[in-house]
PDB file of C-alpha atoms in Angstrom:
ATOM      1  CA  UNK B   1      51.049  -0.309   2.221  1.00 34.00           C
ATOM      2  CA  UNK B   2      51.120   2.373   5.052  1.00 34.00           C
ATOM      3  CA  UNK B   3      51.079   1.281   8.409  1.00 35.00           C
ATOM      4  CA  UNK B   4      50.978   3.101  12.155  1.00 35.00           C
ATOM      5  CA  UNK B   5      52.954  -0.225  13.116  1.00 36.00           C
ATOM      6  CA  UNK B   6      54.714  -3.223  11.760  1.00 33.00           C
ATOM      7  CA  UNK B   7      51.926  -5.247  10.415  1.00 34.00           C
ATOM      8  CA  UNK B   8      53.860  -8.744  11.491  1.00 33.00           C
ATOM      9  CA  UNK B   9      55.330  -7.664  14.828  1.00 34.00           C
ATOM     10  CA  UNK B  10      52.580  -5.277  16.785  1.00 37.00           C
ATOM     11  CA  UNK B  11      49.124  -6.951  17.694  1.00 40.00           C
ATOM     12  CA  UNK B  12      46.853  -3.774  16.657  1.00 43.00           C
ATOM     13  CA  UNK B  13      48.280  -2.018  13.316  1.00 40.00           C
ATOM     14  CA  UNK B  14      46.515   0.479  12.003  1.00 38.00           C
ATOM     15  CA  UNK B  15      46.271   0.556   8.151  1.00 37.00           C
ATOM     16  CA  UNK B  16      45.806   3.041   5.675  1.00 35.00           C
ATOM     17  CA  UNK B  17      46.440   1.878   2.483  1.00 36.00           C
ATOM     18  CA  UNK B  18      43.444  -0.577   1.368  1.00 40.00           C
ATOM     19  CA  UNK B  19      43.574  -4.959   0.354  1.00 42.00           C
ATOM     20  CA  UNK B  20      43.675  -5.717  -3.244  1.00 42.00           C
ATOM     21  CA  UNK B  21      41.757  -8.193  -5.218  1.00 44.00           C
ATOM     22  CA  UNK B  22      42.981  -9.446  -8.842  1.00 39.00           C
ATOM     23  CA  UNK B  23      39.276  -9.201 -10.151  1.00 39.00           C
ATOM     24  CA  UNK B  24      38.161  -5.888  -9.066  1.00 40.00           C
ATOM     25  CA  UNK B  25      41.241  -3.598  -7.132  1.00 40.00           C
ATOM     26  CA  UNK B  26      40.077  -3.324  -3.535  1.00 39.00           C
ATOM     27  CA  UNK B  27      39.099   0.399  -2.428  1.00 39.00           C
ATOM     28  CA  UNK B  28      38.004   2.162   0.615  1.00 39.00           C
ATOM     29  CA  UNK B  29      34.540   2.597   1.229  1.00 39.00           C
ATOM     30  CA  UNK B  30      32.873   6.094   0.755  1.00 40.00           C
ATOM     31  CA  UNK B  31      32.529   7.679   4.511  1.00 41.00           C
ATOM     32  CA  UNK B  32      28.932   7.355   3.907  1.00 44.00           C
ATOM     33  CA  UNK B  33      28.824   4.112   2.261  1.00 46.00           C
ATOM     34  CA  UNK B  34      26.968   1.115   4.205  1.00 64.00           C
ATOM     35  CA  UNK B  35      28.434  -1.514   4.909  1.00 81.00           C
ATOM     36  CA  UNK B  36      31.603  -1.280   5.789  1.00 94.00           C
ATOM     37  CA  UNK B  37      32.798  -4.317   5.000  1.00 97.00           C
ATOM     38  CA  UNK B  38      31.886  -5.570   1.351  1.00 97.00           C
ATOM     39  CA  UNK B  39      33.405  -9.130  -0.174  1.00 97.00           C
ATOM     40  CA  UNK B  40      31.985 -10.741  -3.525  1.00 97.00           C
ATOM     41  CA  UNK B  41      33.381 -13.655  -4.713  1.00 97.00           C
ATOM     42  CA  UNK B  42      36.621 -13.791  -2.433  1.00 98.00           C
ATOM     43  CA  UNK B  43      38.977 -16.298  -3.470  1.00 97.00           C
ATOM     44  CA  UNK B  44      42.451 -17.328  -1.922  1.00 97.00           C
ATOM     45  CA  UNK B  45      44.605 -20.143  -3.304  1.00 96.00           C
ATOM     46  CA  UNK B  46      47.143 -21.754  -1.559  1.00 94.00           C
ATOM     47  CA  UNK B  47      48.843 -24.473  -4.038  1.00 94.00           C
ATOM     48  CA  UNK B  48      46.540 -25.661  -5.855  1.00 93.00           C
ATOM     49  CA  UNK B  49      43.747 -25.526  -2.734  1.00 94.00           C
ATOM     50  CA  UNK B  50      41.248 -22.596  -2.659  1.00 96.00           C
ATOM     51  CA  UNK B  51      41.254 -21.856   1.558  1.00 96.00           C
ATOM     52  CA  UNK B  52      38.575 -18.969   0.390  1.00 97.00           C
ATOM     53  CA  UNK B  53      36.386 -20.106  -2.896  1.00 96.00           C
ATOM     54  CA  UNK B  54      33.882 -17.505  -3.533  1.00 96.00           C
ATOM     55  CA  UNK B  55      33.207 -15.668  -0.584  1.00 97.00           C
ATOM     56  CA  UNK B  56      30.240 -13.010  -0.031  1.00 97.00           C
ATOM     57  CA  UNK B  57      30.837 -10.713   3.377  1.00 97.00           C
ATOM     58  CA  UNK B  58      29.331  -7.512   4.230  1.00 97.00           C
ATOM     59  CA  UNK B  59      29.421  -6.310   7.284  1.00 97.00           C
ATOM     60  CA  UNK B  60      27.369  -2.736   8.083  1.00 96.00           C
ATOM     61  CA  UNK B  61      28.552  -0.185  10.299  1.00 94.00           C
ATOM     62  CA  UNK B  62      28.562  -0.908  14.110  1.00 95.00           C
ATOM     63  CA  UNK B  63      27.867  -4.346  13.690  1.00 97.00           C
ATOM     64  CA  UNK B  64      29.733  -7.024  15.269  1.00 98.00           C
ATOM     65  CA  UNK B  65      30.487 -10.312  12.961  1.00 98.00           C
ATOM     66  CA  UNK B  66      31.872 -13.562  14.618  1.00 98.00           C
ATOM     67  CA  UNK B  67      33.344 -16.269  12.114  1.00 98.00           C
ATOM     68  CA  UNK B  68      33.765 -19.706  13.449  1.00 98.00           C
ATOM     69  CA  UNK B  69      35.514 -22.625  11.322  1.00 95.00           C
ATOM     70  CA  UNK B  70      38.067 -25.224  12.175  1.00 91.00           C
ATOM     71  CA  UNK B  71      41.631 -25.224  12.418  1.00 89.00           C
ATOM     72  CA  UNK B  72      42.964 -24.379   9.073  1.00 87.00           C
ATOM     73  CA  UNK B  73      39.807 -23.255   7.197  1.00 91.00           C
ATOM     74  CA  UNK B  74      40.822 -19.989   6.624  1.00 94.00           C
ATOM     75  CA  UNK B  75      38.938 -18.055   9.016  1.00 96.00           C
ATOM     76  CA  UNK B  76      42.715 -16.079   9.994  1.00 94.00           C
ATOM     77  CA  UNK B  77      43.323 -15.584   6.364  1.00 96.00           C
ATOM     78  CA  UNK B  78      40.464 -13.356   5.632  1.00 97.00           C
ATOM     79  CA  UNK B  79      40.739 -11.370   8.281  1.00 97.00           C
ATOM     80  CA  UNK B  80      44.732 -10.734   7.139  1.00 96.00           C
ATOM     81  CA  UNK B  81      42.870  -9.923   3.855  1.00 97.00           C
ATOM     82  CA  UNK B  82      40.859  -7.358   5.061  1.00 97.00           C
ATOM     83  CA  UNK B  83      43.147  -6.123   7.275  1.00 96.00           C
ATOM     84  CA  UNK B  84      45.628  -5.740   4.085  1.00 95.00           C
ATOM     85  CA  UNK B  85      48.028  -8.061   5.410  1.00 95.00           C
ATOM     86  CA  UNK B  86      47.733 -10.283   2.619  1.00 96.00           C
ATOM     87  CA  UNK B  87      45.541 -10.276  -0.664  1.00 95.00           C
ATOM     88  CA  UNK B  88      43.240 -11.969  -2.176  1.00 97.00           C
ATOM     89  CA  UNK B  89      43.587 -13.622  -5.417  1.00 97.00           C
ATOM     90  CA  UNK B  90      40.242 -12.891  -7.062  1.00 97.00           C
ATOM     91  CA  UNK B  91      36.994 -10.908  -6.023  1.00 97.00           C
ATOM     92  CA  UNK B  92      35.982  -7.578  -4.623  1.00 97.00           C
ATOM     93  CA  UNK B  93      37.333  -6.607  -1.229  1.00 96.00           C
ATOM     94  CA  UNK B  94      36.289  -3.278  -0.312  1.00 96.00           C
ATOM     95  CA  UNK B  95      36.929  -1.717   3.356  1.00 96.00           C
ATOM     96  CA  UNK B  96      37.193   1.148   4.788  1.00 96.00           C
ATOM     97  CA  UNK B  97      40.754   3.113   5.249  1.00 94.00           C
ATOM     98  CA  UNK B  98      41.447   2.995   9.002  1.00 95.00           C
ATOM     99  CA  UNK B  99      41.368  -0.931  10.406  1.00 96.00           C
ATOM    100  CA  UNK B 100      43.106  -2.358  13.284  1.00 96.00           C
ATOM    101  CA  UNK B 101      43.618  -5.993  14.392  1.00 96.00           C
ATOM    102  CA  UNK B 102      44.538  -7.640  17.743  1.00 97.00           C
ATOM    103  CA  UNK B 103      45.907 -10.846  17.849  1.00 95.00           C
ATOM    104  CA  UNK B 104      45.881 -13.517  19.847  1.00 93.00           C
ATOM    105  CA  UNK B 105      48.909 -12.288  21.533  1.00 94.00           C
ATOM    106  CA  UNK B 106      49.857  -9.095  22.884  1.00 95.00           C
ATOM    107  CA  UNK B 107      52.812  -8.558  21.201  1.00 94.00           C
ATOM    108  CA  UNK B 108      53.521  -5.184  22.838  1.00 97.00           C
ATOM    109  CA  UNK B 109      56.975  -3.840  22.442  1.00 97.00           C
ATOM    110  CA  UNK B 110      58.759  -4.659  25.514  1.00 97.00           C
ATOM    111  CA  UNK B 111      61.380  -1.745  25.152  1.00 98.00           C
ATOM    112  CA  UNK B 112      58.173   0.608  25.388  1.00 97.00           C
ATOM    113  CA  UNK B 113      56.156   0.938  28.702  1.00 98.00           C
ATOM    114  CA  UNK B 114      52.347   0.590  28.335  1.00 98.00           C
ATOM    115  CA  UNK B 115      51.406   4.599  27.104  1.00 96.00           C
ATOM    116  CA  UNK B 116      54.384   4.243  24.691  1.00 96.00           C
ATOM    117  CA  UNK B 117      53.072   0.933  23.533  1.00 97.00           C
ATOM    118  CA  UNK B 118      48.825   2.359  23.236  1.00 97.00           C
ATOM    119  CA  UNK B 119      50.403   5.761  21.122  1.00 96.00           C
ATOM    120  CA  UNK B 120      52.691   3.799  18.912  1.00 93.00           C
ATOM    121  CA  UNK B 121      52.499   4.884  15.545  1.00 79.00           C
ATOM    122  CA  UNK B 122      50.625   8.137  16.559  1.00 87.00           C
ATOM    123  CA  UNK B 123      51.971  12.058  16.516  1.00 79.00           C
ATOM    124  CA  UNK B 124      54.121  12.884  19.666  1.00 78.00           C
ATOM    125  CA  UNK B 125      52.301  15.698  21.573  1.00 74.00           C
ATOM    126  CA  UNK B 126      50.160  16.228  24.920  1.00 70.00           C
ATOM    127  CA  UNK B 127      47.436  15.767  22.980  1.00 83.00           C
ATOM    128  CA  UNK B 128      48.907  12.037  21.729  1.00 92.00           C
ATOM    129  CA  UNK B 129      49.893  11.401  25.716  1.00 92.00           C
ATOM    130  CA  UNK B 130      46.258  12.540  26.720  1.00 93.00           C
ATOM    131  CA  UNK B 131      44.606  10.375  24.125  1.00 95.00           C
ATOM    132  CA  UNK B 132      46.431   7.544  24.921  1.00 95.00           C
ATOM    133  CA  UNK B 133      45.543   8.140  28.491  1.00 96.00           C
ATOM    134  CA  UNK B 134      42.050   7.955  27.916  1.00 96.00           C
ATOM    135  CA  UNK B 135      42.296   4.896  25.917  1.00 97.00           C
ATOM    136  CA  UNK B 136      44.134   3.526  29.070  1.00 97.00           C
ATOM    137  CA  UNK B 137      41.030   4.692  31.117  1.00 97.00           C
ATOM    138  CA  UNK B 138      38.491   2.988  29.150  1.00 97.00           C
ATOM    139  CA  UNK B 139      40.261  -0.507  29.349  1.00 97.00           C
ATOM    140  CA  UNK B 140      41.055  -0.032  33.348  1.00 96.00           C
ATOM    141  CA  UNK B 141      44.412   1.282  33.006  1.00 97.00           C
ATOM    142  CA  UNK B 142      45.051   4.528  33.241  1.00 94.00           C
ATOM    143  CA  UNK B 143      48.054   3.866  36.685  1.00 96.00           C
ATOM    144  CA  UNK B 144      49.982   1.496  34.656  1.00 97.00           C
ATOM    145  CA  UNK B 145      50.763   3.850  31.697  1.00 97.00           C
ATOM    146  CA  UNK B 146      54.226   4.095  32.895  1.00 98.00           C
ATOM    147  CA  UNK B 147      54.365   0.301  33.455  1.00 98.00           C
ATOM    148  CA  UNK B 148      56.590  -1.934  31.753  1.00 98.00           C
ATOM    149  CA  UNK B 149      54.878  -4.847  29.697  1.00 98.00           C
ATOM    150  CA  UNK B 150      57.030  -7.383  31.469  1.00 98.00           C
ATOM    151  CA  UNK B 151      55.066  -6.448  34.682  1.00 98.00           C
ATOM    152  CA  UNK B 152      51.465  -7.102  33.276  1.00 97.00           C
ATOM    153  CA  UNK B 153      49.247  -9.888  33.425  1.00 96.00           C
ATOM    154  CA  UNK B 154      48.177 -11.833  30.429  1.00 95.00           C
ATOM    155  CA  UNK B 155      44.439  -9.891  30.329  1.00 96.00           C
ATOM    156  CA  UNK B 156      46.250  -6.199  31.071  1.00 97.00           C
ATOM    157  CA  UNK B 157      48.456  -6.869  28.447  1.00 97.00           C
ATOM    158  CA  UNK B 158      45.841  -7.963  26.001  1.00 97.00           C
ATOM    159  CA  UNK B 159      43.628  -5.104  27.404  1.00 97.00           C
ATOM    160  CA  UNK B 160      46.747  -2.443  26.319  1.00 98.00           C
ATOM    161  CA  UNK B 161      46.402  -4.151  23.111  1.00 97.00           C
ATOM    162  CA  UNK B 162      42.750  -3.336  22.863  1.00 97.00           C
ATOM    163  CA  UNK B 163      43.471   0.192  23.996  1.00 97.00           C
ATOM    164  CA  UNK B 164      46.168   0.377  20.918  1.00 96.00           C
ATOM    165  CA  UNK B 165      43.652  -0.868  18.405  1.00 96.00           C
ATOM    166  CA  UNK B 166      40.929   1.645  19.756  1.00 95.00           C
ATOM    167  CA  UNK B 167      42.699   4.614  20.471  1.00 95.00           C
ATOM    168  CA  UNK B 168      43.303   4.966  16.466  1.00 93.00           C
ATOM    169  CA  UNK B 169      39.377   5.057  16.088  1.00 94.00           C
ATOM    170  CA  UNK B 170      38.770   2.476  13.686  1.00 96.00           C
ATOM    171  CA  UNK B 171      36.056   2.078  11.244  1.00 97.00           C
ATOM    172  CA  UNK B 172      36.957  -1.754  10.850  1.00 98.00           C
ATOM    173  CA  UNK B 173      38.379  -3.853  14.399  1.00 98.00           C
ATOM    174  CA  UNK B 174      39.634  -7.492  14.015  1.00 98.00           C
ATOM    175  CA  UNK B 175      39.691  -9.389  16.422  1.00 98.00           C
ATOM    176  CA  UNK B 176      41.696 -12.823  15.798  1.00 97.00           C
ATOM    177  CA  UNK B 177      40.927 -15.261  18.655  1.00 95.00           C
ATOM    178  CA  UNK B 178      42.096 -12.891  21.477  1.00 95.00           C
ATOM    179  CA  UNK B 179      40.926 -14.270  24.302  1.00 94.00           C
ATOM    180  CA  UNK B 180      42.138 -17.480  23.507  1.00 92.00           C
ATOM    181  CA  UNK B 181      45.347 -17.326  25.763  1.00 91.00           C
ATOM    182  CA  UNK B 182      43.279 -15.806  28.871  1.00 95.00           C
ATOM    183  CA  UNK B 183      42.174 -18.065  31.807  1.00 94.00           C
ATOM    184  CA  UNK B 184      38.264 -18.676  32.084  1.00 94.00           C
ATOM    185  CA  UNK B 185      37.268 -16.185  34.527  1.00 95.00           C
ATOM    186  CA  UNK B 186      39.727 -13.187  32.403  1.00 95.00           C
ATOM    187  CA  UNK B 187      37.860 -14.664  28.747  1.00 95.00           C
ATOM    188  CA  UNK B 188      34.626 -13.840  30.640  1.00 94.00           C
ATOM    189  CA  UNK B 189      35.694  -9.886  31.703  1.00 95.00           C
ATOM    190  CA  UNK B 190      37.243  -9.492  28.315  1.00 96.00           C
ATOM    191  CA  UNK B 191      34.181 -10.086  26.635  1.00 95.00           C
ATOM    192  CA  UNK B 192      32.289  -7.790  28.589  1.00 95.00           C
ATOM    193  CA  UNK B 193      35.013  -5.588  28.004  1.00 96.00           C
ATOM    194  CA  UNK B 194      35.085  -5.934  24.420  1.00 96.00           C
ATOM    195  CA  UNK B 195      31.418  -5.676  24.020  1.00 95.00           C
ATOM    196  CA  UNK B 196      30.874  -2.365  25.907  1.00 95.00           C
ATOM    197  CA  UNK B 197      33.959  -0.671  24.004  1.00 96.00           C
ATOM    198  CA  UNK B 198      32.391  -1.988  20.429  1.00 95.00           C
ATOM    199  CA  UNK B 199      28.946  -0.246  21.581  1.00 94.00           C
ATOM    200  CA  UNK B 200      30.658   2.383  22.354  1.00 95.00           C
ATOM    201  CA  UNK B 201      33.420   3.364  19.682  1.00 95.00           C
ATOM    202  CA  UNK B 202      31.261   1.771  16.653  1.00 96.00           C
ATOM    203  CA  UNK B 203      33.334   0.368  14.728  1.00 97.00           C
ATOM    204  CA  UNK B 204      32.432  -2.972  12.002  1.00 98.00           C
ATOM    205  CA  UNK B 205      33.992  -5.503  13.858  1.00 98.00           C
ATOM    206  CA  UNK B 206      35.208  -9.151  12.675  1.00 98.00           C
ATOM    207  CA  UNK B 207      35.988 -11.663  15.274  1.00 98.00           C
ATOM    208  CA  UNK B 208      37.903 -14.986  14.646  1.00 97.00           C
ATOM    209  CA  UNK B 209      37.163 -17.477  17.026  1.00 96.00           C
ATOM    210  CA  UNK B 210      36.766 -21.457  18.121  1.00 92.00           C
ATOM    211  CA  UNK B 211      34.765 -20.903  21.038  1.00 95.00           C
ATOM    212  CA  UNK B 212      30.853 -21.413  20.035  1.00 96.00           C
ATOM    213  CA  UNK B 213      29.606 -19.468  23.119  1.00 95.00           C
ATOM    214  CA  UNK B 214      32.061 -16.724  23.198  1.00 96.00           C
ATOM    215  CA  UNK B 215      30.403 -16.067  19.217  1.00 97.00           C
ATOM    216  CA  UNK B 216      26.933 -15.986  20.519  1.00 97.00           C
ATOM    217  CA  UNK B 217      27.274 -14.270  23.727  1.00 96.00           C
ATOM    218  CA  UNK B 218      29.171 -11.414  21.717  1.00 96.00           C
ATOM    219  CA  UNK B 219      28.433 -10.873  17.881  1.00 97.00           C
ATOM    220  CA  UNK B 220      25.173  -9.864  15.902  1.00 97.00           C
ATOM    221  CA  UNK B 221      25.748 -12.247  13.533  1.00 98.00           C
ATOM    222  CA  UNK B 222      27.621 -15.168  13.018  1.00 98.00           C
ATOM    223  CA  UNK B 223      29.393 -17.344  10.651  1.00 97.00           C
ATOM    224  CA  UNK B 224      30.460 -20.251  10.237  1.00 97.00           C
ATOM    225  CA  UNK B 225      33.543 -21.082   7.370  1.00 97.00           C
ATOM    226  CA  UNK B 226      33.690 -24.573   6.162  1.00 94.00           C
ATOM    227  CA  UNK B 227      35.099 -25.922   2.782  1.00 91.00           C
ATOM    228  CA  UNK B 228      36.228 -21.995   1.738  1.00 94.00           C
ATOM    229  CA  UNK B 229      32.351 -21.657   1.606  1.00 95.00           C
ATOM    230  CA  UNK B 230      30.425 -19.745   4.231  1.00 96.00           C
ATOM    231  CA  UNK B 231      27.821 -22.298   5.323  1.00 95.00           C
ATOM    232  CA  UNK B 232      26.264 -19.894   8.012  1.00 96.00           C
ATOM    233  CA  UNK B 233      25.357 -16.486   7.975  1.00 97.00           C
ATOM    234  CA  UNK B 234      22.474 -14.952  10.286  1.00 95.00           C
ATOM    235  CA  UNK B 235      21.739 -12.826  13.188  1.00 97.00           C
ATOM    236  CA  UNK B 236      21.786 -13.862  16.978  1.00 97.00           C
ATOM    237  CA  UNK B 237      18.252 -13.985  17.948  1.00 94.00           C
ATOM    238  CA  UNK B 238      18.870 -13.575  21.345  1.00 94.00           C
ATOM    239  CA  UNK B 239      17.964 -11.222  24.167  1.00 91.00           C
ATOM    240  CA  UNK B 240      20.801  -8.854  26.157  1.00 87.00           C
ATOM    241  CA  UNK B 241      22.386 -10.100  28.423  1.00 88.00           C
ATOM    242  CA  UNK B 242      22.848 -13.554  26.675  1.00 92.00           C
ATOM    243  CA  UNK B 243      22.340 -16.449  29.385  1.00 93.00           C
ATOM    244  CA  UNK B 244      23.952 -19.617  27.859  1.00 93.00           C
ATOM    245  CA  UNK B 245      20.958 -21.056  29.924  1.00 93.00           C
ATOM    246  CA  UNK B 246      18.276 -19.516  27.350  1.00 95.00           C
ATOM    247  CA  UNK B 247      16.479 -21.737  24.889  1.00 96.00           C
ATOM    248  CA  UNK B 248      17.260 -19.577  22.259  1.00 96.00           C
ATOM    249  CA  UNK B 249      21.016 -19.284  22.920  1.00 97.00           C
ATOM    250  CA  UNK B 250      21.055 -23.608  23.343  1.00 96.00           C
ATOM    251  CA  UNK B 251      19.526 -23.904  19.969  1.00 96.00           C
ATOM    252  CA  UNK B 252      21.677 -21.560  18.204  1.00 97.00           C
ATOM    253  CA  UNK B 253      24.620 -23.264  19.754  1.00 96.00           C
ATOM    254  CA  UNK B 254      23.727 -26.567  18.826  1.00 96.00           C
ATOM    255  CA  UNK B 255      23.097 -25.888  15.225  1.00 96.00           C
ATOM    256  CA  UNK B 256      26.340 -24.125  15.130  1.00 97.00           C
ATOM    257  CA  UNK B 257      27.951 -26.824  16.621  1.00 96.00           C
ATOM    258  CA  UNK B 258      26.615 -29.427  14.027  1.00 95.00           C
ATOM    259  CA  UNK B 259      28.182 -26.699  11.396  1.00 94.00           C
ATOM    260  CA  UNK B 260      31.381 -27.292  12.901  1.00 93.00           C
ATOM    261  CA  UNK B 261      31.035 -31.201  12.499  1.00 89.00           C
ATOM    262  CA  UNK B 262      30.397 -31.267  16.778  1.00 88.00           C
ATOM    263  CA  UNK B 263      27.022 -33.618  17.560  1.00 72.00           C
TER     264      UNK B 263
END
């Protein structure tokens, strides 16, 4: 596998080479192949437990998936599958070539200051510096490129980890629970954040995440992972800007909430 940056030690690593599947060999999607994101039959055995047993996924272009599930149902393992960062032992994975992730934590390189950390893995040049810049600018900051990580708050630094994941232009962003760290009021703004950038760079998008309203206030769709199964699956029915207050967004949340085994 070719990587921009250490799959295991940098939060947004940009991957070329595409997952596998023992089935049917995982391949990157034509350019203009819809959707981007195409799982049949995804299965992933741990012992002699199936975490994933018989997944179907697609996810088109532009659109913004959220997958809820309990602790330990396997919601982080299938985005490491299609994020080639581990495989799948039978089905049909097919992405497309360039996918980031960002974690839950930063993990920026604390010998690098913040530009250093957004360019990683990219061609040294003015034109790298002023890319990386502008990446900088879209996530509110473009004065602490010369900063050191060590100086940053928890949402800057998860922001530069956003800008890392972006500034590669990805036709697949996953997002594993990365607000989960961030105080209340920070979650909120990184949302926002996070929405506008996804509207704006296009990208399929997969995000992992506990948090019922964070799922409907962001994604297009959303499902919900229980017993390896997908349980869930369907579109969020619900006007822009998304008021937890609204009918619409209560009854979605309860009935996702019952999913999750929550009454």
């Amino acid at each position: 596998m070719s990587t921009a940056a250490s799959a295991t030690s940098a939060p947004a690593s940009a991957t070329s080479a595409p997952a596998s599947a023992t089935s049917a060999p995982a391949t990157s999607a034509p350019a203009t192949a819809a959707p981007a994101v195409h799982l049949r039959g995804l299965r992933r055995v741990f012992g002699t437990r199936a975490v994933l047993d018989g997944i179907d996924l697609s996810i088109a272009r532009g659109e913004f998936v959220a997958l809820l599930g309990a602790s330990g149902t396997g919601k982080t393992t299938l985005l490491r599958i299609l994020g080639a960062l581990d495989r799948a032992d039978e089905g049909t994975v097919l992405v497309p070539p360039v996918r980031t992730v960002v974690f839950q934590e930063p993990r920026l390189v604390p010998s690098k200051r913040v530009l250093a950390n957004v360019t990683v893995g990219l061609r040294r040049g003015t034109a790298t510096r002023e890319t990386g810049l502008k990446a900088l600018a879209e996530v509110g900051l473009d004065k602490h490129a010369d900063a050191w990580p060590a100086t940053l708050s928890g949402g800057e630094a998860q922001r530069v980890a956003l800008a890392r994941a972006l500034v590669r232009e990805p036709q697949l962003l996953l997002l594993d629970e990365p607000f989960a760290a961030l105080d209340a009021l920070t979650r909120l703004r990184m949302q926002d954040l996070v929405g506008d950038l996804v509207r704006r760079h296009r990208p399929a998008v997969l995000l992992v995440t506990h948090d019922v309203e964070e799922a409907v206030r962001l994604a297009d769709r959303v499902a919900v992972l229980r017993d390896g199964l997908l349980v869930r699956d369907e579109p969020v029915a619900v006007d822009h800007p998304r008021d937890p207050a609204d009918p619409a967004f209560a009854d979605l949340r309860r009935r996702l909430l019952a999913d999750l085994g929550v009454h």
